[in-house]
Coordinates of C-alpha atoms and ligand atoms in Angstrom, one line a residue:
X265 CA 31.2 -20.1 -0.4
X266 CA 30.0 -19.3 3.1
X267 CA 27.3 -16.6 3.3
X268 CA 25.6 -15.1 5.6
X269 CA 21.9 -14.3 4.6
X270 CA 19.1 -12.2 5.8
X271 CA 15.4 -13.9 5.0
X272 CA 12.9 -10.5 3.9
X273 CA 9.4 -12.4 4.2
X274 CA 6.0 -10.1 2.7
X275 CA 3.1 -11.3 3.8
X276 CA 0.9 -9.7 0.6
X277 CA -3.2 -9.5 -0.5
X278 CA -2.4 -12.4 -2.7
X279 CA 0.4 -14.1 -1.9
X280 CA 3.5 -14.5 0.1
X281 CA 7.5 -13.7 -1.3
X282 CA 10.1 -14.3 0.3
X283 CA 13.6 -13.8 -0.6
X284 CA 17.1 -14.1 1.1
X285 CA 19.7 -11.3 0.7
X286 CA 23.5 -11.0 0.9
X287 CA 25.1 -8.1 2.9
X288 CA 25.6 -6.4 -0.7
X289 CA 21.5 -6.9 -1.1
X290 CA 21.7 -9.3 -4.0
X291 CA 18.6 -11.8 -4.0
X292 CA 20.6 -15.1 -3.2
X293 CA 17.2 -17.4 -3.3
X294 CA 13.2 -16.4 -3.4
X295 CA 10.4 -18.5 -3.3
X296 CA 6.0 -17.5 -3.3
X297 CA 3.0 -18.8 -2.7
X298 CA -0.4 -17.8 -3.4
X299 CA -3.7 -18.1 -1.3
X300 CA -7.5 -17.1 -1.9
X301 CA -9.6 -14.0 -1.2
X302 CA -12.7 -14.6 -0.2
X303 CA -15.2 -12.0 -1.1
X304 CA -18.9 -14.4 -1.1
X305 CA -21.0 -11.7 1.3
X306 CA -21.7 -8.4 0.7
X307 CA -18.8 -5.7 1.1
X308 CA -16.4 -8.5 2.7
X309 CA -12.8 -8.9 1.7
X310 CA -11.2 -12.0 3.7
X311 CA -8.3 -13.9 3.7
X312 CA -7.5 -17.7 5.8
X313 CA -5.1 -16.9 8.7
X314 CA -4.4 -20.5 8.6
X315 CA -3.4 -20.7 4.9
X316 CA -1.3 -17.7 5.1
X317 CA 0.4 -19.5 8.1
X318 CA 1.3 -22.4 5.9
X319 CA 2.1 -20.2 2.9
X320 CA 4.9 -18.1 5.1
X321 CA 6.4 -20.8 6.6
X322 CA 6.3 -22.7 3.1
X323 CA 8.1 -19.9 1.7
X324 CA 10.4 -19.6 4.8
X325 CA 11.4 -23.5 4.6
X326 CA 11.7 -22.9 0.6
X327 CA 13.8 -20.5 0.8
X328 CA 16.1 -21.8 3.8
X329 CA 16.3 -25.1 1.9
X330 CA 18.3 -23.4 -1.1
X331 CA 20.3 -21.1 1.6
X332 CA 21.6 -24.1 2.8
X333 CA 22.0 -25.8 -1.0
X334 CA 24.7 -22.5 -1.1
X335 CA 26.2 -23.2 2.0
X336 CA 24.5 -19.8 3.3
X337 CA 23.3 -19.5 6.6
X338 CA 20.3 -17.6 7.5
X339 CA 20.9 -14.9 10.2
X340 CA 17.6 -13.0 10.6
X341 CA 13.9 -13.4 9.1
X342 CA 12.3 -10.0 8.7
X343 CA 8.5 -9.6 8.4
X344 CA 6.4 -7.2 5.8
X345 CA 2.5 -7.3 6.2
X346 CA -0.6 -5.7 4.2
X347 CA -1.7 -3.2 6.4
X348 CA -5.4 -2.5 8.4
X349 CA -6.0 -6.3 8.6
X350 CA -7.9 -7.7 11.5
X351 CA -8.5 -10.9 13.0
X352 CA -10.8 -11.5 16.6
X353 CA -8.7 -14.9 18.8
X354 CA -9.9 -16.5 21.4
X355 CA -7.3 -16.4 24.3
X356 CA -5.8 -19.2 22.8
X357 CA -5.2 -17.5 19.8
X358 CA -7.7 -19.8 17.7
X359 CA -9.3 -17.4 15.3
X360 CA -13.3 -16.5 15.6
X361 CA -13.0 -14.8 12.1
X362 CA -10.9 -15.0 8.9
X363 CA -8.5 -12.0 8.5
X364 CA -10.4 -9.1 6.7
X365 CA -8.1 -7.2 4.7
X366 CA -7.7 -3.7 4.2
X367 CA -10.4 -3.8 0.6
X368 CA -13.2 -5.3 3.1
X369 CA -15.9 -2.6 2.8
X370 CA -18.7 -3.8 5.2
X371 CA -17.6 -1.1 7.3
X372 CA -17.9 2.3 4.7
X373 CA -21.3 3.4 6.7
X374 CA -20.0 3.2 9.9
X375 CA -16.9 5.4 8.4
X376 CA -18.6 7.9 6.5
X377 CA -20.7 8.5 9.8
X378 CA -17.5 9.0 11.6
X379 CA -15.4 10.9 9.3
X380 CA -18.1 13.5 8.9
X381 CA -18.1 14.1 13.0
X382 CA -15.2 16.4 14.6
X383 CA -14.5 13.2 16.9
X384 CA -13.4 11.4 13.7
X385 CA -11.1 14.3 12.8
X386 CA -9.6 14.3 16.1
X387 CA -8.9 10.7 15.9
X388 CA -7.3 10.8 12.5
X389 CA -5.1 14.0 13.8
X390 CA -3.7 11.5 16.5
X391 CA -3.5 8.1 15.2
X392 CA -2.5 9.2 11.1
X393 CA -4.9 6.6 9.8
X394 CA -7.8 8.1 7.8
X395 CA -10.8 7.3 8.5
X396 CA -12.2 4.7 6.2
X397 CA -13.8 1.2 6.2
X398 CA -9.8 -0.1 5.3
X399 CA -9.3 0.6 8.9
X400 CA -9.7 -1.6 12.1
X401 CA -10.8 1.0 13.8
X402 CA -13.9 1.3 12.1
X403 CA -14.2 -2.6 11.2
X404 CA -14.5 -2.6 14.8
X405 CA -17.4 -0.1 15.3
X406 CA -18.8 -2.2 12.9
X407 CA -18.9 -5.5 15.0
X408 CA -19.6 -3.6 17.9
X409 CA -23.0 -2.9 15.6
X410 CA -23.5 -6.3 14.1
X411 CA -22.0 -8.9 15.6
X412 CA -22.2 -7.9 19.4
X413 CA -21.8 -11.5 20.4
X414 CA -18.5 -12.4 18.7
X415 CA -17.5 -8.8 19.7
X416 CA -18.3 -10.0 23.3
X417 CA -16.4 -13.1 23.0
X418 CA -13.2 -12.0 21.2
X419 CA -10.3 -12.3 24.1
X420 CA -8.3 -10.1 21.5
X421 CA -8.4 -8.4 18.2
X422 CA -5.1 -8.8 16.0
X423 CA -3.5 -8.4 12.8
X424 CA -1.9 -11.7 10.6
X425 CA 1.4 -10.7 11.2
X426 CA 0.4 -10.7 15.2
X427 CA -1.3 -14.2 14.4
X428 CA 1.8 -15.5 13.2
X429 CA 4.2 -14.1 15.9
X430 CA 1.7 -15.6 18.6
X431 CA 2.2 -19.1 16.6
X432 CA 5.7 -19.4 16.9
X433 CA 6.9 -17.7 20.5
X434 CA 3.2 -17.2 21.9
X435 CA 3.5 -13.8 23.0
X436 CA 0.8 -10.8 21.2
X437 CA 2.9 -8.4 20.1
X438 CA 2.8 -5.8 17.2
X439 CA 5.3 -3.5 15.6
X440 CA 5.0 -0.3 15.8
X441 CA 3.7 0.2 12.0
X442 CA 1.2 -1.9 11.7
X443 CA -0.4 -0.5 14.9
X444 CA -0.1 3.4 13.1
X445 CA -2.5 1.9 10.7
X446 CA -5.2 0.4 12.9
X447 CA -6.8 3.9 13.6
X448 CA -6.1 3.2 16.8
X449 CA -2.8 3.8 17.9
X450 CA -1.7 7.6 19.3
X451 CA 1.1 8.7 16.6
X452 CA 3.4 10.6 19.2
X453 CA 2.8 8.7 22.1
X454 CA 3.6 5.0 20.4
X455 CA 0.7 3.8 22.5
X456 CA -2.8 2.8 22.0
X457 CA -4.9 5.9 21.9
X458 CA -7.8 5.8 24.9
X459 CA -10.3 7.7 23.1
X460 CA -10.4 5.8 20.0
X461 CA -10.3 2.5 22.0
X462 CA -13.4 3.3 23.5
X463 CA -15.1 4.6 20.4
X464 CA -14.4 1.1 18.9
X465 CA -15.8 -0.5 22.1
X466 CA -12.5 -2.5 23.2
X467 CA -10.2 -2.5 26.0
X468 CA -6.1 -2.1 25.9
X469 CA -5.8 -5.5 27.5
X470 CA -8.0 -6.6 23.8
X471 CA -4.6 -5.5 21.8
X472 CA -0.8 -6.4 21.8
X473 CA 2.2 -4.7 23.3
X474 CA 3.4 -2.7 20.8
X475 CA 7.1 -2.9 20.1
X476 CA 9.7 -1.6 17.6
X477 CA 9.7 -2.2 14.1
X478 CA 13.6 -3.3 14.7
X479 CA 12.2 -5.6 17.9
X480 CA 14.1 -9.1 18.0
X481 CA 12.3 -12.4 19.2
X482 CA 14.1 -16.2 19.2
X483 CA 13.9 -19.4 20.3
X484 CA 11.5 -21.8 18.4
X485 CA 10.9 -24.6 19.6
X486 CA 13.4 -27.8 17.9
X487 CA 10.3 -29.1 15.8
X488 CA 9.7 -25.8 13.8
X489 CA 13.0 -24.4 13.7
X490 CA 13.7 -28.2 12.1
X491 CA 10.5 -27.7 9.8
X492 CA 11.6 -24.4 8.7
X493 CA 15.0 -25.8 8.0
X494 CA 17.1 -22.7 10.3
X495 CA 18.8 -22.9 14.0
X496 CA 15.9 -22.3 17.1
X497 CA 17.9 -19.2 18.1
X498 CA 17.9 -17.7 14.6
X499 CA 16.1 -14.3 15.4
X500 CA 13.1 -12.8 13.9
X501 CA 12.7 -9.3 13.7
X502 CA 9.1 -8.0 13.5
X503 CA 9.3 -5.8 10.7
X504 CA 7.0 -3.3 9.3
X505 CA 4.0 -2.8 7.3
X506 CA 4.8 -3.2 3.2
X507 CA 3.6 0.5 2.8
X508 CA 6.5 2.0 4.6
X509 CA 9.2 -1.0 3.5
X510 CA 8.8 -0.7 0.1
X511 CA 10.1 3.1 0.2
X512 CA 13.2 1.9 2.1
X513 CA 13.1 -1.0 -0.5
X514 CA 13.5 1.3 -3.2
X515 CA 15.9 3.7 -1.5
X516 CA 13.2 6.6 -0.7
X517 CA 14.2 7.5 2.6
X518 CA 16.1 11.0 2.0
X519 CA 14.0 14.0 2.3
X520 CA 12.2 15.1 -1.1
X521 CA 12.6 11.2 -2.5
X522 CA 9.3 10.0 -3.2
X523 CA 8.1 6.5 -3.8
X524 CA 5.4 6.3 -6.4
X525 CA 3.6 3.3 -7.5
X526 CA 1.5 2.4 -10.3
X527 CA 0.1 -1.4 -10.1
X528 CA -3.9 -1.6 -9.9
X529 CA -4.3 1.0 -7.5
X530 CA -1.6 3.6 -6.9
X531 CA 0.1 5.7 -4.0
X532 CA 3.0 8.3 -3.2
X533 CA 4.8 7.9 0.1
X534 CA 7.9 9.4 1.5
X535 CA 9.4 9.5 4.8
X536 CA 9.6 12.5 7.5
X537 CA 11.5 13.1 10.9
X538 CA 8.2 13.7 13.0
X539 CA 4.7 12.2 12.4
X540 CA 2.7 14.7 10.3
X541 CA -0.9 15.0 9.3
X542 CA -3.1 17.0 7.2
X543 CA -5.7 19.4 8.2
X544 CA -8.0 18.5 5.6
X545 CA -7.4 14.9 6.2
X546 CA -5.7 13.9 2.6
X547 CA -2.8 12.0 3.6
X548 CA -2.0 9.1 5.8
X549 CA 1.0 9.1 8.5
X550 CA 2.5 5.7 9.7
X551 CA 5.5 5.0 11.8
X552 CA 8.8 2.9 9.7
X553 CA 10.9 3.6 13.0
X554 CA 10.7 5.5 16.2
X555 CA 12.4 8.8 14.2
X556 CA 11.4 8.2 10.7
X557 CA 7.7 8.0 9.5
X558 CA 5.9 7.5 6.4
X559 CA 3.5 9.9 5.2
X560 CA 1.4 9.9 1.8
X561 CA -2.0 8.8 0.3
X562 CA -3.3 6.3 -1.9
X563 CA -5.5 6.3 -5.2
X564 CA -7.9 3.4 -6.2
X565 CA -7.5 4.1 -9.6
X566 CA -3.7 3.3 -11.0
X567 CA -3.6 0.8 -13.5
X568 CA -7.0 -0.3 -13.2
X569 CA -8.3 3.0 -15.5
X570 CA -6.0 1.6 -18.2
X571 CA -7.2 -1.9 -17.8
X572 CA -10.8 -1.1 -17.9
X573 CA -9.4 1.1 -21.6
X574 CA -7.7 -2.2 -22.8
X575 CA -11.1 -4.3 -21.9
X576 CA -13.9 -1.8 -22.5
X577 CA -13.2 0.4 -25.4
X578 CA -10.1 -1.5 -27.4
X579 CA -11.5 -5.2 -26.7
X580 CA -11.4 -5.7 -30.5
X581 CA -7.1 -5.8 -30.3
X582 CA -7.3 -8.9 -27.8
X583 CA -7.0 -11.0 -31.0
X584 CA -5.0 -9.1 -33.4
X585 CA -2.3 -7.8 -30.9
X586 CA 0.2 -9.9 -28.3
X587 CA 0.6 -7.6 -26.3
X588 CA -2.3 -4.9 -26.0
X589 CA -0.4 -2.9 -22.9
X590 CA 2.2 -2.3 -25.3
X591 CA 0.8 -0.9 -28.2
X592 CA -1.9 1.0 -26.6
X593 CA 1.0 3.0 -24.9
X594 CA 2.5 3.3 -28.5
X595 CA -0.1 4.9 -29.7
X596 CA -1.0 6.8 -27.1
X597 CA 2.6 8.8 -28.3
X598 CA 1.0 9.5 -31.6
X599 CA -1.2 12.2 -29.5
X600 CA 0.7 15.8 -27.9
X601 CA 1.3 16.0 -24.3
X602 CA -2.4 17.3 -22.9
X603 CA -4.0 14.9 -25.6
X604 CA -5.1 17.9 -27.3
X605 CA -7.5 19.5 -24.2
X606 CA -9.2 15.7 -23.2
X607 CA -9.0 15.3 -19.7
X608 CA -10.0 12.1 -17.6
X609 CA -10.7 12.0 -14.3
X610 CA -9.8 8.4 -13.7
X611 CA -12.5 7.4 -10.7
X612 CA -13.7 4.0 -12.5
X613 CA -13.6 2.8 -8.7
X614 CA -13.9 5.4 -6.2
X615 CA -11.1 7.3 -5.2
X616 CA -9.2 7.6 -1.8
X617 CA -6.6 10.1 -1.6
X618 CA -7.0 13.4 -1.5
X619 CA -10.8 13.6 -1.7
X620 CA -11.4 10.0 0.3
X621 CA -15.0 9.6 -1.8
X622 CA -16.2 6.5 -2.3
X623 CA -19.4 8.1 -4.8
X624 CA -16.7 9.6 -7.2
X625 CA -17.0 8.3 -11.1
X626 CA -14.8 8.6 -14.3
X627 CA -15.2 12.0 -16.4
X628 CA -13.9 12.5 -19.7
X629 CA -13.8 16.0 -20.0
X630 CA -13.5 18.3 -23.1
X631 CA -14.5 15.9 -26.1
X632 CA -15.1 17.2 -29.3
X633 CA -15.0 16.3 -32.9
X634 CA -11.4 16.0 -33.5
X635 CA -10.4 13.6 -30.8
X636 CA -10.4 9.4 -31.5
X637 CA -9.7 6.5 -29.1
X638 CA -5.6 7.3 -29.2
X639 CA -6.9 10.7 -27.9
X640 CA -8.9 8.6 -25.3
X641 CA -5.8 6.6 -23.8
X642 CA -3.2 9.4 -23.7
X643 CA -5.7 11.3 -21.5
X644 CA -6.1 7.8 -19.3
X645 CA -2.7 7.5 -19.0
X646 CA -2.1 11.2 -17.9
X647 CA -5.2 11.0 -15.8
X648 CA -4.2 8.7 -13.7
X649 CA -0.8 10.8 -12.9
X650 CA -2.6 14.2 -12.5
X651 CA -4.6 12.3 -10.0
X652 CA -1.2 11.2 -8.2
X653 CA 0.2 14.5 -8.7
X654 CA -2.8 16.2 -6.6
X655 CA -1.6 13.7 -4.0
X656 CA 2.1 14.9 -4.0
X657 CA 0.9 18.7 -3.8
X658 CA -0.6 17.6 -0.3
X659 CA 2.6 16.3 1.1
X660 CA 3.8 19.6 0.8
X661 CA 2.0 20.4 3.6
X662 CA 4.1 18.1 5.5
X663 CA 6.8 20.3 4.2
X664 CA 8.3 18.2 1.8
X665 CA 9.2 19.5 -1.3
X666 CA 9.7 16.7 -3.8
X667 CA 13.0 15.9 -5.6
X668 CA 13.0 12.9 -7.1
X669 CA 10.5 9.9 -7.8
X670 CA 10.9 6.3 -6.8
X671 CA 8.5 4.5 -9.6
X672 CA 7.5 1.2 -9.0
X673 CA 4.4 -1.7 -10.4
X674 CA 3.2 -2.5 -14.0
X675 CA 3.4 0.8 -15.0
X676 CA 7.0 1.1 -15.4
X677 CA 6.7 -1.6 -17.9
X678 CA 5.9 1.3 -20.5
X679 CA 8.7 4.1 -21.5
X680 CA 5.9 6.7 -22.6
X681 CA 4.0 6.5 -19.4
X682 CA 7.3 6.5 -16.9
X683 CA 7.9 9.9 -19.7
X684 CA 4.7 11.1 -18.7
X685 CA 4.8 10.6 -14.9
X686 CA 8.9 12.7 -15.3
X687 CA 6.5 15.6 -17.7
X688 CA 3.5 16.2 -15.4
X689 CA 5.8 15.8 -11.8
X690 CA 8.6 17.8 -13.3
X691 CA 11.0 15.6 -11.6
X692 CA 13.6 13.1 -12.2
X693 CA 11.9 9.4 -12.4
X694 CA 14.1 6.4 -11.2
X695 CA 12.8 3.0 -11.9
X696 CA 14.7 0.3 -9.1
X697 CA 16.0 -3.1 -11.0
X698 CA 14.2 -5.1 -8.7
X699 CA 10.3 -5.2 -7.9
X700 CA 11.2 -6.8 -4.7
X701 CA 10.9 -3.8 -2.5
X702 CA 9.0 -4.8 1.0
X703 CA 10.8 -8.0 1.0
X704 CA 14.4 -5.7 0.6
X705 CA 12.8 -3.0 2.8
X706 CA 12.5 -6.2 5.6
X707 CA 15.4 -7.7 5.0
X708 CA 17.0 -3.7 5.6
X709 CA 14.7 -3.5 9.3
X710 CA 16.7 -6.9 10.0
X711 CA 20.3 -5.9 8.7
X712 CA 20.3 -2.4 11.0
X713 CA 18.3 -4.2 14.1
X714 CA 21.5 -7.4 13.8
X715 CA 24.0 -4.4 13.4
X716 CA 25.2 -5.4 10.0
X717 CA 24.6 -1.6 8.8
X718 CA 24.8 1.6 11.0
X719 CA 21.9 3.2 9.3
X720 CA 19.9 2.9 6.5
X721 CA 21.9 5.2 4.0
X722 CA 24.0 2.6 3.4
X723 CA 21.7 0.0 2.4
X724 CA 20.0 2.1 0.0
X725 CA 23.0 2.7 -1.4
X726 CA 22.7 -1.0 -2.6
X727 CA 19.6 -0.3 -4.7
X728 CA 19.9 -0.9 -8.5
X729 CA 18.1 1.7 -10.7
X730 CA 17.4 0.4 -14.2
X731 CA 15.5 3.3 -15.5
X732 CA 15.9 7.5 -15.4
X733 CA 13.7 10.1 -17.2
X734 CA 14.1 13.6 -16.9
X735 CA 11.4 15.9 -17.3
X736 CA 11.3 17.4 -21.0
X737 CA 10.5 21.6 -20.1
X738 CA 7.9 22.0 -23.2
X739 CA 5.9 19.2 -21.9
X740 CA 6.4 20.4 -18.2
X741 CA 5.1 23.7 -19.5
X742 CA 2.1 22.0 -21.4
X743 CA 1.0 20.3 -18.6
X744 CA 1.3 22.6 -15.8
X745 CA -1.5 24.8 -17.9
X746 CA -3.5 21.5 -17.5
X747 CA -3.4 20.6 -14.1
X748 CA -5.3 23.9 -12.0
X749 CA -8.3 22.8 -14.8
X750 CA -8.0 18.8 -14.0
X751 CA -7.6 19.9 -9.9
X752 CA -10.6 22.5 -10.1
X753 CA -12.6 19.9 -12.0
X754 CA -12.4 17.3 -9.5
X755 CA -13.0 19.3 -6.6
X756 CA -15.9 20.8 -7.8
X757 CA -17.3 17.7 -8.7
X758 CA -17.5 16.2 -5.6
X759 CA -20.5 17.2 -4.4
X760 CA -22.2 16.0 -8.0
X761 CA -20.8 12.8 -7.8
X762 CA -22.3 11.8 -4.2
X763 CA -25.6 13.5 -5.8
X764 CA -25.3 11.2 -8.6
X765 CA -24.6 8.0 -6.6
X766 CA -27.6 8.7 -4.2
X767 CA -29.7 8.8 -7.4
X768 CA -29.0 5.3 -8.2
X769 CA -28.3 3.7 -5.0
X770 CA -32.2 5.1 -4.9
X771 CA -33.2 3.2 -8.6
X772 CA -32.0 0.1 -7.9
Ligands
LIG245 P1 -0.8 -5.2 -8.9 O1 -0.9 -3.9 -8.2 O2 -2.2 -5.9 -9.0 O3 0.3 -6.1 -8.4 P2 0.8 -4.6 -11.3 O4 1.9 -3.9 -10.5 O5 1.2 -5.9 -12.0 O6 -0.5 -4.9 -10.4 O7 0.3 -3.6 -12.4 C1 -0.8 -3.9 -13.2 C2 -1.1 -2.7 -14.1 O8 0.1 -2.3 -14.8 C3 -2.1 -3.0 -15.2 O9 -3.4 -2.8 -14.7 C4 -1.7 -2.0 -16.3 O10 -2.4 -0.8 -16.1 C5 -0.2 -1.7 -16.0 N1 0.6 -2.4 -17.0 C6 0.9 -3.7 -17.1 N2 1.7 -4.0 -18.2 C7 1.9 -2.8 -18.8 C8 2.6 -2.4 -20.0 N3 3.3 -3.2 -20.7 N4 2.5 -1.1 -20.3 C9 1.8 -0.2 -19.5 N5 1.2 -0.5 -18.4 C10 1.2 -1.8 -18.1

C-alpha cells in the first residue's frame, strides 16, 4: 500500500519522539532518543544543542527508514520544541553556550527584581510570558549582569528549534510560538517588542525573523536529504511550541475544552480567538496560529507531591507491593471525598501558577486524631487538583468558561484520581488513546499548512478517547465546600512562606 505520511517531530527536556501519521492520524511508525541534562553549577539547567541535533535527525532517519519499509512516502516534517530555551551563536551559528532550558534557575533574582517593578508588568501585559527565570528574557538580563563578555560577543541569541532550522537551510528564523514565550515578543503586533529588547540589553538584528507557525521551508542539500532517508524538496514546516500542540494533539481547541495535564509538574491550557492576559499576572498567553492562541498556567507540583508520598512516607511498600502507584490510589478510595477535612497544599517544589512563588512549601492542613496515612494520600491526590483548579478559575478571566477537560500524563494511569479531577472540576474528563499529543499536534500544523485539512476541526475529529468520567453531584457538592478554604489558605499564606524561606536561606 502507498501512503502518504506526515513526520510530527518533539524536540522534548529529555528526549526526542518522532512519529509519522496517516491522513486518518494513525501512528504508521515512531522512533526516540534520549539525551542528558546537565545541571553541575548552581541553578543551571542545560542541554547539548549538538546532541539534540543528532538525536532529531536520528529519529527523523528512523522513522523515514520504516516509512519507506511501508512503501509510505513522507510529505511534510513538522517541528514541536520545549519552550523558553536559549542558546548565544556566533554568526556562524557555532554555539557559545549549551541550550538552557526552561527549569534553568540562575536567573530567579534577576526575575523576582523585575516582576516586582511596573516595567515588568507592562512587559508581561504585551509579550504573555510571565515573568520568571524560565524565560529568555530574563536569562538574558542575567548575562547582561554576569557574563558581559559572552553577552558582547554573541552575534545572535536563539532557541534549539532556531539551531536546528539554521543547520539545515541556514536562514534564523522562529515561529511565531516559540517567540510568544521568550518574554520578548509583542503579542498583538507578532514582532519583537522594543522595550523589552532593550531591557534585556539586545538588538532586533540579535533575534530571528519571526514567521508562522504553518511557515514552509525546502531544499536540503542531496547529502542530508540522503542521510535523513526523504526527497531534498520534502518541506518542513516550523511548527510550534509543545505547550500549545499538545491541546491541538488532544483535540482542545473548541472554546471551553481544556487540556489538563498531570505528569511531574502539571498545567491547564486552552485556546482563545485574541491574545489575552491577566491583570494579576496568573496565566501565560502564547500564540498556536495568527487567530488562535493558547492561554493557561502551569503548576510545579503534579505528580511530583504523590511521588515524594510514595518515597517519603510509604517507602516501607517498595518491597512488599509491585506496583506502589497503584495501590496507593486504591486506598486512597477507602477515605470520603474531602479525606475527612485534611487538606494539602501540594508546594513540595515551589509553585508557578497562579501565585508564581518560588518560597512556597507543602501544608497539611487540618490533622487531627482520626486521620492515618490513607487520609494523607487522598488529600495529596486532591491537593494537587484544587491547586489546578485555582488555575482554571483564572482563565475565566479570559472569558472562558470551561466545558470539558482534556487529561493527559501519569496521572491518567489511576481511575480514582481521573474520578477525582471529573468531582473537584465538575466537568466531563476525556482521557485521548494516545500520549502522543505534540508530535500529533505537529503533524496537524503540517497537514493544514500542505492543505490536506481545511481546518483544524477536522483533525481533531481523528482523536481517540479511551477514557470519560462524569462528575458524581454528591462529591461535586463535597468538594465545592472545600475549595474557598484550600484557595483562602493558600493565599493567605503567601506572605508566610517567603517569611519562612528568608529564615533559612539566613541559617544556612
Ligand atoms: P513526566 O511529566 O516526567 O513525563 P509522567 O507523565 O510519566 O511524567 O507522570 C509521572 C507521574 O504520574 C508520577 O510522578 C506519578 O505521580 C503519576 N503516576 C504514575 N503512575 C501512576 C499510577 N499508576 N497511578 C497514579 N499516578 C501515577
Amino acid at each position: 500500500m502507498n501512503e502518504n505520511v506526515i513526520i510530527g517531530v518533539d524536540i522534548g527536556t529529555t528526549s526526542t519522539k518522532t512519529m509519522a501519521f496517516d491522513a486518518e492520524g494513525r501512528i504508521l511508525a515512531q522512533s526516540s532518543q534520549d539525551y542528558s541534562l546537565y545541571t553541575e553549577s548552581d541553578g543551571h539547567v542545560e542541554q547539548d544543542p549538538e546532541e539534540i541535533f543528532r538525536a532529531v535527525e536520528g529519529t527523523i532517519a528512523d522513522v523515514a527508514e520504516k516509512v519507506k519499509d511501508r512503501n509510505g512516502t513522507v510529505e511534510g516534517i513538522s517541528f514541536s520544541a520545549a519552550m523558553h530555551s536559549l542558546i548565544a551563536v556566533d554568526e556562524n551559528g557555532n554555539p557559545l553556550t549549551r541550550s538552557i532550558t526552561w527549569a534553568d534557575q540562575r536567573s530567579s533574582r534577576e526575575a523576582e527584581q523585575l516582576k516586582a517593578s511596573s516595567k515588568g508588568q507592562e512587559i508581561y501585559k504585551r509579550t504573555g510570558t510571565p515573568i520568571h527565570p524560565m524565560s529568555p528574557l530574563t536569562k538574558l538580563i542575567w548575562f547582561d549582569k554576569n557574563e558581559p563578555e559572552l553577552k558582547a560577543a554573541a552575534a545572535k541569541w536563539i532557541s534549539i528549534k532556531e539551531y536546528l532550522f539554521y543547520k539545515w537551510f541556514g536562514e534564523f528564523i522562529v515561529d511565531h510560538s516559540i517567540a510568544s514565550a521568550t518574554g520578548l515578543f509583542h503579542l498583538r503586533r507578532l514582532d519583537w517588542d522594543d522595550e523589552a529588547l532593550h531591557l534585556a540589553g539586545i538588538r532586533r538584528g540579535q533575534l530571528s525573523k519571526p514567521v508562522s507557525t504553518q511557515f514552509s521551508i525546502g531544499g536540503l542539500s542531496d547529502r542530508k536529504a540522503k542521510q535523513l532517508g526523504i526527497d531534498p524538496q520534502t518541506p518542513f514546516i516550523i511548527g510550534a511550541s509543545d505547550g500549545v500542540l499538545a491541546n491541538l494533539g488532544v483535540g482542545a481547541i473548541k472554546p471551553g475544552s481544556i487540556a489538563c495535564s498531570i505528569g511531574t509538574s502539571g498545567a491547564v491550557r486552552t485556546v482563545v480567538p485574541e491574545p489575552s492576559t491577566d491583570r494579576e499576572g496568573r496565566t501565560f498567553c502564547y500564540a498556536l496560529t495568527e487567530n488562535h492562541w493558547v492561554v493557561g498556567g502551569p503548576i510545579n507540583n503534579g505528580g511530583i507531591a504523590f511521588r515524594w508520598l510514595r518515597d517519603n512516607v510509604f517507602d516501607d511498600l517498595a518491597e512488599t507491593v509491585s506496583d506502589p502507584y497503584e495501590y496507593l490510589t486504591k486506598q486512597a478510595e477507602t477515605i470520603h471525598p474531602g479525606a475527612d477535612g485534611l487538606l494539602f497544599l501540594p508546594y513540595l517544589t515551589g509553585e508557578r501558577a497562579p501565585f508564581w512563588n518560588a518560597d512556597t512549601k507543602a501544608v497539611f492542613f487540618g490533622l487531627t486524631l482520626n486521620h492515618n496515612r490513607n487520609h494523607m494520600i487522598r488529600a495529596v491526590l486532591e491537593g494537587v487538583l484544587y491547586q489546578l483548579d485555582m488555575v482554571v478559575a483564572a482563565l475565566k478571566t479570559a472569558d472562558v468558561e470551561p466545558m470539558e477537560f482534556r487529561a493527559t500524563g501519569g496521572f491518567t494511569k489511576s481511575r480514582a484520581w481521573r474520578q477525582m479531577m471529573a468531582d473537584i472540576f465538575a466537568a466531563d474528563i476525556f482521557v485521548p488513546a494516545s500520549n502522543s499529543s505534540a508530535c500529533f499536534g505537529a503533524a496537524m500544523l503540517a497537514m493544514k499548512a500542505l492543505h490536506w485539512i481545511d481546518d483544524f476541526s477536522t483533525a481533531v475529529a481523528k482523536v481517540q478517547l479511551q477514557h470519560r468520567h462524569v462528575p458524581i453531584v454528591e462529591n461535586v457538592k463535597i468538594y465545592e465546600s472545600y475549595k474557598p478554604i484550600f484557595h483562602r489558605l493558600a493565599e493567605s499564606l503567601q506572605p508566610e512562606f517567603s517569611a519562612l524561606s528568608e529564615l533559612t536561606k539566613k541559617r544556612k
